[in-house]
Amino acid sequence: MSDTQRLLKEGLSDAVGFVGGALAAFWIARALGFDLFAEGYGNGSIGAIVAVGLGGGVGLQIARRWRAAKD
Protein backbone atom coordinates (compact mmCIF):
# COMPACT_ATOMS: atom_id res chain seq x y z
CA MET A 1 0.00 0.00 0.00
CA SER A 2 1.43 3.38 -0.96
CA ASP A 3 1.87 6.20 1.54
CA THR A 4 -0.96 8.14 -0.06
CA GLN A 5 -3.41 5.26 0.27
CA ARG A 6 -2.33 4.58 3.87
CA LEU A 7 -2.74 8.25 4.83
CA LEU A 8 -6.13 8.44 3.11
CA LYS A 9 -7.32 5.33 4.95
CA GLU A 10 -6.03 6.74 8.24
CA GLY A 11 -7.64 10.14 7.75
CA LEU A 12 -11.00 8.82 6.62
CA SER A 13 -11.25 6.22 9.38
CA ASP A 14 -10.31 8.84 12.01
CA ALA A 15 -12.93 11.24 10.66
CA VAL A 16 -15.67 8.62 10.51
CA GLY A 17 -14.83 7.38 14.02
CA PHE A 18 -14.80 10.88 15.51
CA VAL A 19 -18.00 12.07 13.83
CA GLY A 20 -19.78 8.78 14.50
CA GLY A 21 -18.83 8.84 18.18
CA ALA A 22 -19.79 12.49 18.56
CA LEU A 23 -23.18 11.91 16.91
CA ALA A 24 -23.87 8.84 19.01
CA ALA A 25 -23.02 10.77 22.17
CA PHE A 26 -25.18 13.69 21.03
CA TRP A 27 -28.23 11.46 20.63
CA ILE A 28 -27.59 9.64 23.91
CA ALA A 29 -27.21 12.96 25.74
CA ARG A 30 -30.37 14.25 24.09
CA ALA A 31 -32.27 11.13 25.16
CA LEU A 32 -31.07 11.71 28.73
CA GLY A 33 -32.42 15.28 28.67
CA PHE A 34 -29.22 17.24 27.97
CA ASP A 35 -29.68 19.92 25.30
CA LEU A 36 -26.55 20.91 23.40
CA PHE A 37 -28.28 23.86 21.79
CA ALA A 38 -29.95 25.26 24.91
CA GLU A 39 -29.86 28.98 25.56
CA GLY A 40 -26.81 29.95 27.61
CA TYR A 41 -24.42 27.60 29.36
CA GLY A 42 -26.57 25.77 31.88
CA ASN A 43 -25.83 22.37 33.37
CA GLY A 44 -27.69 20.55 30.61
CA SER A 45 -25.79 22.35 27.88
CA ILE A 46 -22.39 21.80 29.52
CA GLY A 47 -23.24 18.12 30.07
CA ALA A 48 -24.10 17.72 26.39
CA ILE A 49 -20.89 19.48 25.30
CA VAL A 50 -18.82 17.16 27.51
CA ALA A 51 -20.70 14.10 26.24
CA VAL A 52 -20.13 15.03 22.59
CA GLY A 53 -16.43 15.65 23.22
CA LEU A 54 -16.00 12.36 25.03
CA GLY A 55 -18.02 10.53 22.39
CA GLY A 56 -15.85 11.92 19.63
CA GLY A 57 -12.70 10.84 21.46
CA VAL A 58 -14.04 7.35 22.11
CA GLY A 59 -15.11 7.01 18.48
CA LEU A 60 -11.66 8.09 17.33
CA GLN A 61 -9.97 5.53 19.57
CA ILE A 62 -12.29 2.77 18.34
CA ALA A 63 -11.48 3.69 14.73
CA ARG A 64 -7.74 3.62 15.44
CA ARG A 65 -7.94 0.23 17.16
CA TRP A 66 -10.03 -1.13 14.31
CA ARG A 67 -7.47 0.13 11.80
CA ALA A 68 -4.57 -1.36 13.81
CA ALA A 69 -6.32 -4.73 13.95
CA LYS A 70 -6.87 -4.69 10.17
CA ASP A 71 -3.20 -3.89 9.40
PDB file of N, CA, C and O in Angstrom:
ATOM      1  N   MET A   1       0.854  -1.169   0.000  1.00  0.00           N
ATOM      2  CA  MET A   1       0.000   0.000   0.000  1.00  0.00           C
ATOM      3  C   MET A   1       0.902   1.234   0.000  1.00  0.00           C
ATOM      4  O   MET A   1       1.826   1.342   0.788  1.00  0.00           O
ATOM      5  N   SER A   2       0.605   2.176  -0.877  1.00  0.00           N
ATOM      6  CA  SER A   2       1.426   3.383  -0.958  1.00  0.00           C
ATOM      7  C   SER A   2       1.146   4.299   0.240  1.00  0.00           C
ATOM      8  O   SER A   2       0.144   4.134   0.952  1.00  0.00           O
ATOM      9  N   ASP A   3       2.041   5.252   0.432  1.00  0.00           N
ATOM     10  CA  ASP A   3       1.872   6.197   1.543  1.00  0.00           C
ATOM     11  C   ASP A   3       0.580   6.995   1.394  1.00  0.00           C
ATOM     12  O   ASP A   3      -0.111   7.266   2.379  1.00  0.00           O
ATOM     13  N   THR A   4       0.258   7.363   0.176  1.00  0.00           N
ATOM     14  CA  THR A   4      -0.956   8.141  -0.060  1.00  0.00           C
ATOM     15  C   THR A   4      -2.198   7.345   0.325  1.00  0.00           C
ATOM     16  O   THR A   4      -3.091   7.868   1.001  1.00  0.00           O
ATOM     17  N   GLN A   5      -2.256   6.099  -0.065  1.00  0.00           N
ATOM     18  CA  GLN A   5      -3.409   5.259   0.274  1.00  0.00           C
ATOM     19  C   GLN A   5      -3.482   5.028   1.778  1.00  0.00           C
ATOM     20  O   GLN A   5      -4.573   5.045   2.353  1.00  0.00           O
ATOM     21  N   ARG A   6      -2.354   4.810   2.424  1.00  0.00           N
ATOM     22  CA  ARG A   6      -2.326   4.582   3.866  1.00  0.00           C
ATOM     23  C   ARG A   6      -2.810   5.825   4.616  1.00  0.00           C
ATOM     24  O   ARG A   6      -3.618   5.729   5.544  1.00  0.00           O
ATOM     25  N   LEU A   7      -2.331   7.003   4.180  1.00  0.00           N
ATOM     26  CA  LEU A   7      -2.743   8.247   4.834  1.00  0.00           C
ATOM     27  C   LEU A   7      -4.222   8.549   4.597  1.00  0.00           C
ATOM     28  O   LEU A   7      -4.917   9.047   5.492  1.00  0.00           O
ATOM     29  N   LEU A   8      -4.710   8.241   3.396  1.00  0.00           N
ATOM     30  CA  LEU A   8      -6.131   8.443   3.114  1.00  0.00           C
ATOM     31  C   LEU A   8      -6.992   7.533   3.980  1.00  0.00           C
ATOM     32  O   LEU A   8      -7.994   7.968   4.565  1.00  0.00           O
ATOM     33  N   LYS A   9      -6.594   6.270   4.100  1.00  0.00           N
ATOM     34  CA  LYS A   9      -7.319   5.327   4.950  1.00  0.00           C
ATOM     35  C   LYS A   9      -7.302   5.789   6.403  1.00  0.00           C
ATOM     36  O   LYS A   9      -8.326   5.750   7.097  1.00  0.00           O
ATOM     37  N   GLU A  10      -6.147   6.267   6.865  1.00  0.00           N
ATOM     38  CA  GLU A  10      -6.029   6.744   8.242  1.00  0.00           C
ATOM     39  C   GLU A  10      -6.906   7.963   8.489  1.00  0.00           C
ATOM     40  O   GLU A  10      -7.633   8.033   9.481  1.00  0.00           O
ATOM     41  N   GLY A  11      -6.853   8.918   7.582  1.00  0.00           N
ATOM     42  CA  GLY A  11      -7.640  10.138   7.751  1.00  0.00           C
ATOM     43  C   GLY A  11      -9.131   9.894   7.700  1.00  0.00           C
ATOM     44  O   GLY A  11      -9.889  10.431   8.523  1.00  0.00           O
ATOM     45  N   LEU A  12      -9.563   9.091   6.745  1.00  0.00           N
ATOM     46  CA  LEU A  12     -10.997   8.818   6.621  1.00  0.00           C
ATOM     47  C   LEU A  12     -11.530   8.014   7.804  1.00  0.00           C
ATOM     48  O   LEU A  12     -12.619   8.300   8.310  1.00  0.00           O
ATOM     49  N   SER A  13     -10.761   7.019   8.245  1.00  0.00           N
ATOM     50  CA  SER A  13     -11.246   6.225   9.382  1.00  0.00           C
ATOM     51  C   SER A  13     -11.274   7.060  10.661  1.00  0.00           C
ATOM     52  O   SER A  13     -12.196   6.927  11.468  1.00  0.00           O
ATOM     53  N   ASP A  14     -10.292   7.943  10.844  1.00  0.00           N
ATOM     54  CA  ASP A  14     -10.312   8.836  12.006  1.00  0.00           C
ATOM     55  C   ASP A  14     -11.524   9.760  11.962  1.00  0.00           C
ATOM     56  O   ASP A  14     -12.204   9.962  12.970  1.00  0.00           O
ATOM     57  N   ALA A  15     -11.795  10.319  10.790  1.00  0.00           N
ATOM     58  CA  ALA A  15     -12.925  11.242  10.660  1.00  0.00           C
ATOM     59  C   ALA A  15     -14.252  10.539  10.908  1.00  0.00           C
ATOM     60  O   ALA A  15     -15.110  11.052  11.642  1.00  0.00           O
ATOM     61  N   VAL A  16     -14.422   9.362  10.324  1.00  0.00           N
ATOM     62  CA  VAL A  16     -15.669   8.615  10.513  1.00  0.00           C
ATOM     63  C   VAL A  16     -15.837   8.212  11.974  1.00  0.00           C
ATOM     64  O   VAL A  16     -16.934   8.326  12.539  1.00  0.00           O
ATOM     65  N   GLY A  17     -14.757   7.766  12.603  1.00  0.00           N
ATOM     66  CA  GLY A  17     -14.829   7.384  14.015  1.00  0.00           C
ATOM     67  C   GLY A  17     -15.186   8.548  14.911  1.00  0.00           C
ATOM     68  O   GLY A  17     -16.041   8.446  15.793  1.00  0.00           O
ATOM     69  N   PHE A  18     -14.533   9.703  14.674  1.00  0.00           N
ATOM     70  CA  PHE A  18     -14.801  10.881  15.506  1.00  0.00           C
ATOM     71  C   PHE A  18     -16.233  11.378  15.331  1.00  0.00           C
ATOM     72  O   PHE A  18     -16.949  11.596  16.309  1.00  0.00           O
ATOM     73  N   VAL A  19     -16.648  11.545  14.088  1.00  0.00           N
ATOM     74  CA  VAL A  19     -17.998  12.069  13.834  1.00  0.00           C
ATOM     75  C   VAL A  19     -19.056  11.079  14.301  1.00  0.00           C
ATOM     76  O   VAL A  19     -20.056  11.469  14.905  1.00  0.00           O
ATOM     77  N   GLY A  20     -18.822   9.792  14.051  1.00  0.00           N
ATOM     78  CA  GLY A  20     -19.778   8.785  14.505  1.00  0.00           C
ATOM     79  C   GLY A  20     -19.915   8.755  16.015  1.00  0.00           C
ATOM     80  O   GLY A  20     -21.023   8.686  16.554  1.00  0.00           O
ATOM     81  N   GLY A  21     -18.786   8.823  16.718  1.00  0.00           N
ATOM     82  CA  GLY A  21     -18.825   8.839  18.178  1.00  0.00           C
ATOM     83  C   GLY A  21     -19.487  10.086  18.725  1.00  0.00           C
ATOM     84  O   GLY A  21     -20.264  10.042  19.689  1.00  0.00           O
ATOM     85  N   ALA A  22     -19.190  11.237  18.110  1.00  0.00           N
ATOM     86  CA  ALA A  22     -19.792  12.494  18.557  1.00  0.00           C
ATOM     87  C   ALA A  22     -21.302  12.490  18.330  1.00  0.00           C
ATOM     88  O   ALA A  22     -22.070  12.932  19.197  1.00  0.00           O
ATOM     89  N   LEU A  23     -21.742  11.972  17.180  1.00  0.00           N
ATOM     90  CA  LEU A  23     -23.180  11.913  16.912  1.00  0.00           C
ATOM     91  C   LEU A  23     -23.892  10.937  17.838  1.00  0.00           C
ATOM     92  O   LEU A  23     -24.997  11.224  18.326  1.00  0.00           O
ATOM     93  N   ALA A  24     -23.264   9.801  18.089  1.00  0.00           N
ATOM     94  CA  ALA A  24     -23.866   8.836  19.012  1.00  0.00           C
ATOM     95  C   ALA A  24     -24.006   9.452  20.403  1.00  0.00           C
ATOM     96  O   ALA A  24     -25.053   9.328  21.051  1.00  0.00           O
ATOM     97  N   ALA A  25     -22.967  10.129  20.854  1.00  0.00           N
ATOM     98  CA  ALA A  25     -23.023  10.773  22.174  1.00  0.00           C
ATOM     99  C   ALA A  25     -24.058  11.895  22.206  1.00  0.00           C
ATOM    100  O   ALA A  25     -24.734  12.092  23.217  1.00  0.00           O
ATOM    101  N   PHE A  26     -24.173  12.630  21.104  1.00  0.00           N
ATOM    102  CA  PHE A  26     -25.182  13.689  21.029  1.00  0.00           C
ATOM    103  C   PHE A  26     -26.581  13.123  21.232  1.00  0.00           C
ATOM    104  O   PHE A  26     -27.376  13.643  22.014  1.00  0.00           O
ATOM    105  N   TRP A  27     -26.884  12.034  20.528  1.00  0.00           N
ATOM    106  CA  TRP A  27     -28.225  11.458  20.627  1.00  0.00           C
ATOM    107  C   TRP A  27     -28.460  10.812  21.984  1.00  0.00           C
ATOM    108  O   TRP A  27     -29.578  10.874  22.520  1.00  0.00           O
ATOM    109  N   ILE A  28     -27.438  10.211  22.560  1.00  0.00           N
ATOM    110  CA  ILE A  28     -27.587   9.644  23.906  1.00  0.00           C
ATOM    111  C   ILE A  28     -27.821  10.757  24.922  1.00  0.00           C
ATOM    112  O   ILE A  28     -28.703  10.659  25.784  1.00  0.00           O
ATOM    113  N   ALA A  29     -27.044  11.831  24.824  1.00  0.00           N
ATOM    114  CA  ALA A  29     -27.215  12.964  25.740  1.00  0.00           C
ATOM    115  C   ALA A  29     -28.596  13.581  25.572  1.00  0.00           C
ATOM    116  O   ALA A  29     -29.254  13.935  26.557  1.00  0.00           O
ATOM    117  N   ARG A  30     -29.038  13.690  24.348  1.00  0.00           N
ATOM    118  CA  ARG A  30     -30.371  14.253  24.093  1.00  0.00           C
ATOM    119  C   ARG A  30     -31.465  13.366  24.694  1.00  0.00           C
ATOM    120  O   ARG A  30     -32.442  13.866  25.252  1.00  0.00           O
ATOM    121  N   ALA A  31     -31.287  12.054  24.587  1.00  0.00           N
ATOM    122  CA  ALA A  31     -32.272  11.131  25.161  1.00  0.00           C
ATOM    123  C   ALA A  31     -32.293  11.219  26.688  1.00  0.00           C
ATOM    124  O   ALA A  31     -33.326  10.968  27.309  1.00  0.00           O
ATOM    125  N   LEU A  32     -31.156  11.565  27.276  1.00  0.00           N
ATOM    126  CA  LEU A  32     -31.074  11.710  28.727  1.00  0.00           C
ATOM    127  C   LEU A  32     -31.513  13.091  29.218  1.00  0.00           C
ATOM    128  O   LEU A  32     -31.486  13.366  30.415  1.00  0.00           O
ATOM    129  N   GLY A  33     -31.892  13.973  28.282  1.00  0.00           N
ATOM    130  CA  GLY A  33     -32.417  15.276  28.666  1.00  0.00           C
ATOM    131  C   GLY A  33     -31.414  16.412  28.612  1.00  0.00           C
ATOM    132  O   GLY A  33     -31.727  17.524  29.033  1.00  0.00           O
ATOM    133  N   PHE A  34     -30.218  16.181  28.107  1.00  0.00           N
ATOM    134  CA  PHE A  34     -29.223  17.241  27.973  1.00  0.00           C
ATOM    135  C   PHE A  34     -29.391  17.880  26.601  1.00  0.00           C
ATOM    136  O   PHE A  34     -29.471  17.188  25.590  1.00  0.00           O
ATOM    137  N   ASP A  35     -29.435  19.208  26.558  1.00  0.00           N
ATOM    138  CA  ASP A  35     -29.679  19.916  25.299  1.00  0.00           C
ATOM    139  C   ASP A  35     -28.432  20.701  24.917  1.00  0.00           C
ATOM    140  O   ASP A  35     -28.082  21.690  25.546  1.00  0.00           O
ATOM    141  N   LEU A  36     -27.765  20.259  23.864  1.00  0.00           N
ATOM    142  CA  LEU A  36     -26.550  20.909  23.398  1.00  0.00           C
ATOM    143  C   LEU A  36     -26.813  22.332  22.931  1.00  0.00           C
ATOM    144  O   LEU A  36     -25.976  23.216  23.101  1.00  0.00           O
ATOM    145  N   PHE A  37     -27.971  22.564  22.369  1.00  0.00           N
ATOM    146  CA  PHE A  37     -28.281  23.863  21.786  1.00  0.00           C
ATOM    147  C   PHE A  37     -29.173  24.724  22.684  1.00  0.00           C
ATOM    148  O   PHE A  37     -29.859  25.625  22.199  1.00  0.00           O
ATOM    149  N   ALA A  38     -29.139  24.469  23.974  1.00  0.00           N
ATOM    150  CA  ALA A  38     -29.948  25.259  24.909  1.00  0.00           C
ATOM    151  C   ALA A  38     -29.391  26.679  25.009  1.00  0.00           C
ATOM    152  O   ALA A  38     -28.208  26.930  24.756  1.00  0.00           O
ATOM    153  N   GLU A  39     -30.251  27.592  25.368  1.00  0.00           N
ATOM    154  CA  GLU A  39     -29.862  28.984  25.558  1.00  0.00           C
ATOM    155  C   GLU A  39     -28.898  29.103  26.729  1.00  0.00           C
ATOM    156  O   GLU A  39     -29.156  28.587  27.812  1.00  0.00           O
ATOM    157  N   GLY A  40     -27.786  29.752  26.538  1.00  0.00           N
ATOM    158  CA  GLY A  40     -26.814  29.949  27.612  1.00  0.00           C
ATOM    159  C   GLY A  40     -26.000  28.691  27.873  1.00  0.00           C
ATOM    160  O   GLY A  40     -26.015  27.737  27.104  1.00  0.00           O
ATOM    161  N   TYR A  41     -25.279  28.725  28.979  1.00  0.00           N
ATOM    162  CA  TYR A  41     -24.424  27.595  29.357  1.00  0.00           C
ATOM    163  C   TYR A  41     -24.888  27.020  30.685  1.00  0.00           C
ATOM    164  O   TYR A  41     -24.188  27.088  31.685  1.00  0.00           O
ATOM    165  N   GLY A  42     -26.056  26.419  30.682  1.00  0.00           N
ATOM    166  CA  GLY A  42     -26.571  25.771  31.877  1.00  0.00           C
ATOM    167  C   GLY A  42     -25.966  24.390  32.036  1.00  0.00           C
ATOM    168  O   GLY A  42     -25.151  23.925  31.221  1.00  0.00           O
ATOM    169  N   ASN A  43     -26.361  23.709  33.096  1.00  0.00           N
ATOM    170  CA  ASN A  43     -25.828  22.373  33.368  1.00  0.00           C
ATOM    171  C   ASN A  43     -26.128  21.388  32.246  1.00  0.00           C
ATOM    172  O   ASN A  43     -25.283  20.572  31.880  1.00  0.00           O
ATOM    173  N   GLY A  44     -27.319  21.452  31.686  1.00  0.00           N
ATOM    174  CA  GLY A  44     -27.688  20.550  30.606  1.00  0.00           C
ATOM    175  C   GLY A  44     -26.857  20.776  29.354  1.00  0.00           C
ATOM    176  O   GLY A  44     -26.439  19.831  28.676  1.00  0.00           O
ATOM    177  N   SER A  45     -26.594  22.028  29.052  1.00  0.00           N
ATOM    178  CA  SER A  45     -25.792  22.352  27.880  1.00  0.00           C
ATOM    179  C   SER A  45     -24.336  21.927  28.069  1.00  0.00           C
ATOM    180  O   SER A  45     -23.730  21.344  27.158  1.00  0.00           O
ATOM    181  N   ILE A  46     -23.774  22.195  29.231  1.00  0.00           N
ATOM    182  CA  ILE A  46     -22.393  21.796  29.524  1.00  0.00           C
ATOM    183  C   ILE A  46     -22.277  20.270  29.515  1.00  0.00           C
ATOM    184  O   ILE A  46     -21.315  19.714  28.981  1.00  0.00           O
ATOM    185  N   GLY A  47     -23.252  19.587  30.072  1.00  0.00           N
ATOM    186  CA  GLY A  47     -23.241  18.123  30.067  1.00  0.00           C
ATOM    187  C   GLY A  47     -23.251  17.564  28.655  1.00  0.00           C
ATOM    188  O   GLY A  47     -22.539  16.606  28.339  1.00  0.00           O
ATOM    189  N   ALA A  48     -24.042  18.176  27.783  1.00  0.00           N
ATOM    190  CA  ALA A  48     -24.099  17.722  26.392  1.00  0.00           C
ATOM    191  C   ALA A  48     -22.787  18.005  25.670  1.00  0.00           C
ATOM    192  O   ALA A  48     -22.314  17.179  24.883  1.00  0.00           O
ATOM    193  N   ILE A  49     -22.176  19.148  25.925  1.00  0.00           N
ATOM    194  CA  ILE A  49     -20.889  19.481  25.303  1.00  0.00           C
ATOM    195  C   ILE A  49     -19.824  18.474  25.732  1.00  0.00           C
ATOM    196  O   ILE A  49     -19.047  17.979  24.905  1.00  0.00           O
ATOM    197  N   VAL A  50     -19.794  18.154  27.010  1.00  0.00           N
ATOM    198  CA  VAL A  50     -18.824  17.165  27.512  1.00  0.00           C
ATOM    199  C   VAL A  50     -19.089  15.794  26.891  1.00  0.00           C
ATOM    200  O   VAL A  50     -18.159  15.095  26.472  1.00  0.00           O
ATOM    201  N   ALA A  51     -20.348  15.405  26.814  1.00  0.00           N
ATOM    202  CA  ALA A  51     -20.699  14.098  26.238  1.00  0.00           C
ATOM    203  C   ALA A  51     -20.273  14.005  24.778  1.00  0.00           C
ATOM    204  O   ALA A  51     -19.710  12.986  24.354  1.00  0.00           O
ATOM    205  N   VAL A  52     -20.506  15.050  24.003  1.00  0.00           N
ATOM    206  CA  VAL A  52     -20.130  15.033  22.589  1.00  0.00           C
ATOM    207  C   VAL A  52     -18.612  14.975  22.440  1.00  0.00           C
ATOM    208  O   VAL A  52     -18.087  14.236  21.599  1.00  0.00           O
ATOM    209  N   GLY A  53     -17.890  15.707  23.263  1.00  0.00           N
ATOM    210  CA  GLY A  53     -16.427  15.652  23.223  1.00  0.00           C
ATOM    211  C   GLY A  53     -15.893  14.282  23.579  1.00  0.00           C
ATOM    212  O   GLY A  53     -15.017  13.743  22.891  1.00  0.00           O
ATOM    213  N   LEU A  54     -16.422  13.706  24.632  1.00  0.00           N
ATOM    214  CA  LEU A  54     -15.997  12.363  25.027  1.00  0.00           C
ATOM    215  C   LEU A  54     -16.392  11.323  23.980  1.00  0.00           C
ATOM    216  O   LEU A  54     -15.609  10.415  23.678  1.00  0.00           O
ATOM    217  N   GLY A  55     -17.573  11.453  23.426  1.00  0.00           N
ATOM    218  CA  GLY A  55     -18.020  10.527  22.393  1.00  0.00           C
ATOM    219  C   GLY A  55     -17.145  10.579  21.153  1.00  0.00           C
ATOM    220  O   GLY A  55     -16.802   9.544  20.567  1.00  0.00           O
ATOM    221  N   GLY A  56     -16.745  11.778  20.767  1.00  0.00           N
ATOM    222  CA  GLY A  56     -15.846  11.915  19.625  1.00  0.00           C
ATOM    223  C   GLY A  56     -14.497  11.269  19.895  1.00  0.00           C
ATOM    224  O   GLY A  56     -13.942  10.592  19.029  1.00  0.00           O
ATOM    225  N   GLY A  57     -13.976  11.457  21.098  1.00  0.00           N
ATOM    226  CA  GLY A  57     -12.701  10.837  21.462  1.00  0.00           C
ATOM    227  C   GLY A  57     -12.780   9.324  21.510  1.00  0.00           C
ATOM    228  O   GLY A  57     -11.878   8.627  21.039  1.00  0.00           O
ATOM    229  N   VAL A  58     -13.863   8.812  22.046  1.00  0.00           N
ATOM    230  CA  VAL A  58     -14.041   7.352  22.109  1.00  0.00           C
ATOM    231  C   VAL A  58     -14.187   6.785  20.701  1.00  0.00           C
ATOM    232  O   VAL A  58     -13.588   5.756  20.363  1.00  0.00           O
ATOM    233  N   GLY A  59     -14.957   7.460  19.856  1.00  0.00           N
ATOM    234  CA  GLY A  59     -15.114   7.011  18.479  1.00  0.00           C
ATOM    235  C   GLY A  59     -13.794   7.013  17.726  1.00  0.00           C
ATOM    236  O   GLY A  59     -13.504   6.096  16.952  1.00  0.00           O
ATOM    237  N   LEU A  60     -12.972   8.018  17.962  1.00  0.00           N
ATOM    238  CA  LEU A  60     -11.659   8.088  17.331  1.00  0.00           C
ATOM    239  C   LEU A  60     -10.773   6.933  17.781  1.00  0.00           C
ATOM    240  O   LEU A  60     -10.107   6.295  16.963  1.00  0.00           O
ATOM    241  N   GLN A  61     -10.781   6.634  19.062  1.00  0.00           N
ATOM    242  CA  GLN A  61      -9.970   5.528  19.572  1.00  0.00           C
ATOM    243  C   GLN A  61     -10.450   4.184  19.033  1.00  0.00           C
ATOM    244  O   GLN A  61      -9.640   3.312  18.711  1.00  0.00           O
ATOM    245  N   ILE A  62     -11.751   4.011  18.915  1.00  0.00           N
ATOM    246  CA  ILE A  62     -12.288   2.775  18.343  1.00  0.00           C
ATOM    247  C   ILE A  62     -11.848   2.641  16.887  1.00  0.00           C
ATOM    248  O   ILE A  62     -11.446   1.554  16.449  1.00  0.00           O
ATOM    249  N   ALA A  63     -11.905   3.729  16.130  1.00  0.00           N
ATOM    250  CA  ALA A  63     -11.478   3.686  14.732  1.00  0.00           C
ATOM    251  C   ALA A  63     -10.004   3.344  14.623  1.00  0.00           C
ATOM    252  O   ALA A  63      -9.600   2.564  13.754  1.00  0.00           O
ATOM    253  N   ARG A  64      -9.178   3.906  15.481  1.00  0.00           N
ATOM    254  CA  ARG A  64      -7.740   3.618  15.436  1.00  0.00           C
ATOM    255  C   ARG A  64      -7.444   2.172  15.818  1.00  0.00           C
ATOM    256  O   ARG A  64      -6.585   1.536  15.212  1.00  0.00           O
ATOM    257  N   ARG A  65      -8.153   1.652  16.790  1.00  0.00           N
ATOM    258  CA  ARG A  65      -7.941   0.233  17.164  1.00  0.00           C
ATOM    259  C   ARG A  65      -8.434  -0.689  16.065  1.00  0.00           C
ATOM    260  O   ARG A  65      -7.812  -1.723  15.805  1.00  0.00           O
ATOM    261  N   TRP A  66      -9.537  -0.343  15.424  1.00  0.00           N
ATOM    262  CA  TRP A  66     -10.032  -1.132  14.311  1.00  0.00           C
ATOM    263  C   TRP A  66      -9.006  -1.151  13.174  1.00  0.00           C
ATOM    264  O   TRP A  66      -8.716  -2.198  12.599  1.00  0.00           O
ATOM    265  N   ARG A  67      -8.456   0.037  12.879  1.00  0.00           N
ATOM    266  CA  ARG A  67      -7.470   0.128  11.802  1.00  0.00           C
ATOM    267  C   ARG A  67      -6.209  -0.656  12.142  1.00  0.00           C
ATOM    268  O   ARG A  67      -5.643  -1.331  11.287  1.00  0.00           O
ATOM    269  N   ALA A  68      -5.777  -0.607  13.384  1.00  0.00           N
ATOM    270  CA  ALA A  68      -4.572  -1.355  13.806  1.00  0.00           C
ATOM    271  C   ALA A  68      -4.809  -2.860  13.715  1.00  0.00           C
ATOM    272  O   ALA A  68      -3.904  -3.603  13.361  1.00  0.00           O
ATOM    273  N   ALA A  69      -6.018  -3.292  14.020  1.00  0.00           N
ATOM    274  CA  ALA A  69      -6.324  -4.727  13.947  1.00  0.00           C
ATOM    275  C   ALA A  69      -6.380  -5.195  12.499  1.00  0.00           C
ATOM    276  O   ALA A  69      -6.073  -6.352  12.217  1.00  0.00           O
ATOM    277  N   LYS A  70      -6.774  -4.321  11.582  1.00  0.00           N
ATOM    278  CA  LYS A  70      -6.875  -4.685  10.173  1.00  0.00           C
ATOM    279  C   LYS A  70      -5.507  -4.704   9.490  1.00  0.00           C
ATOM    280  O   LYS A  70      -5.341  -5.352   8.475  1.00  0.00           O
ATOM    281  N   ASP A  71      -4.529  -3.966  10.023  1.00  0.00           N
ATOM    282  CA  ASP A  71      -3.197  -3.888   9.397  1.00  0.00           C
ATOM    283  C   ASP A  71      -2.324  -5.042   9.759  1.00  0.00           C
ATOM    284  O   ASP A  71      -2.290  -5.701  10.636  1.00  0.00           O
TER     285      ASP A  71
END
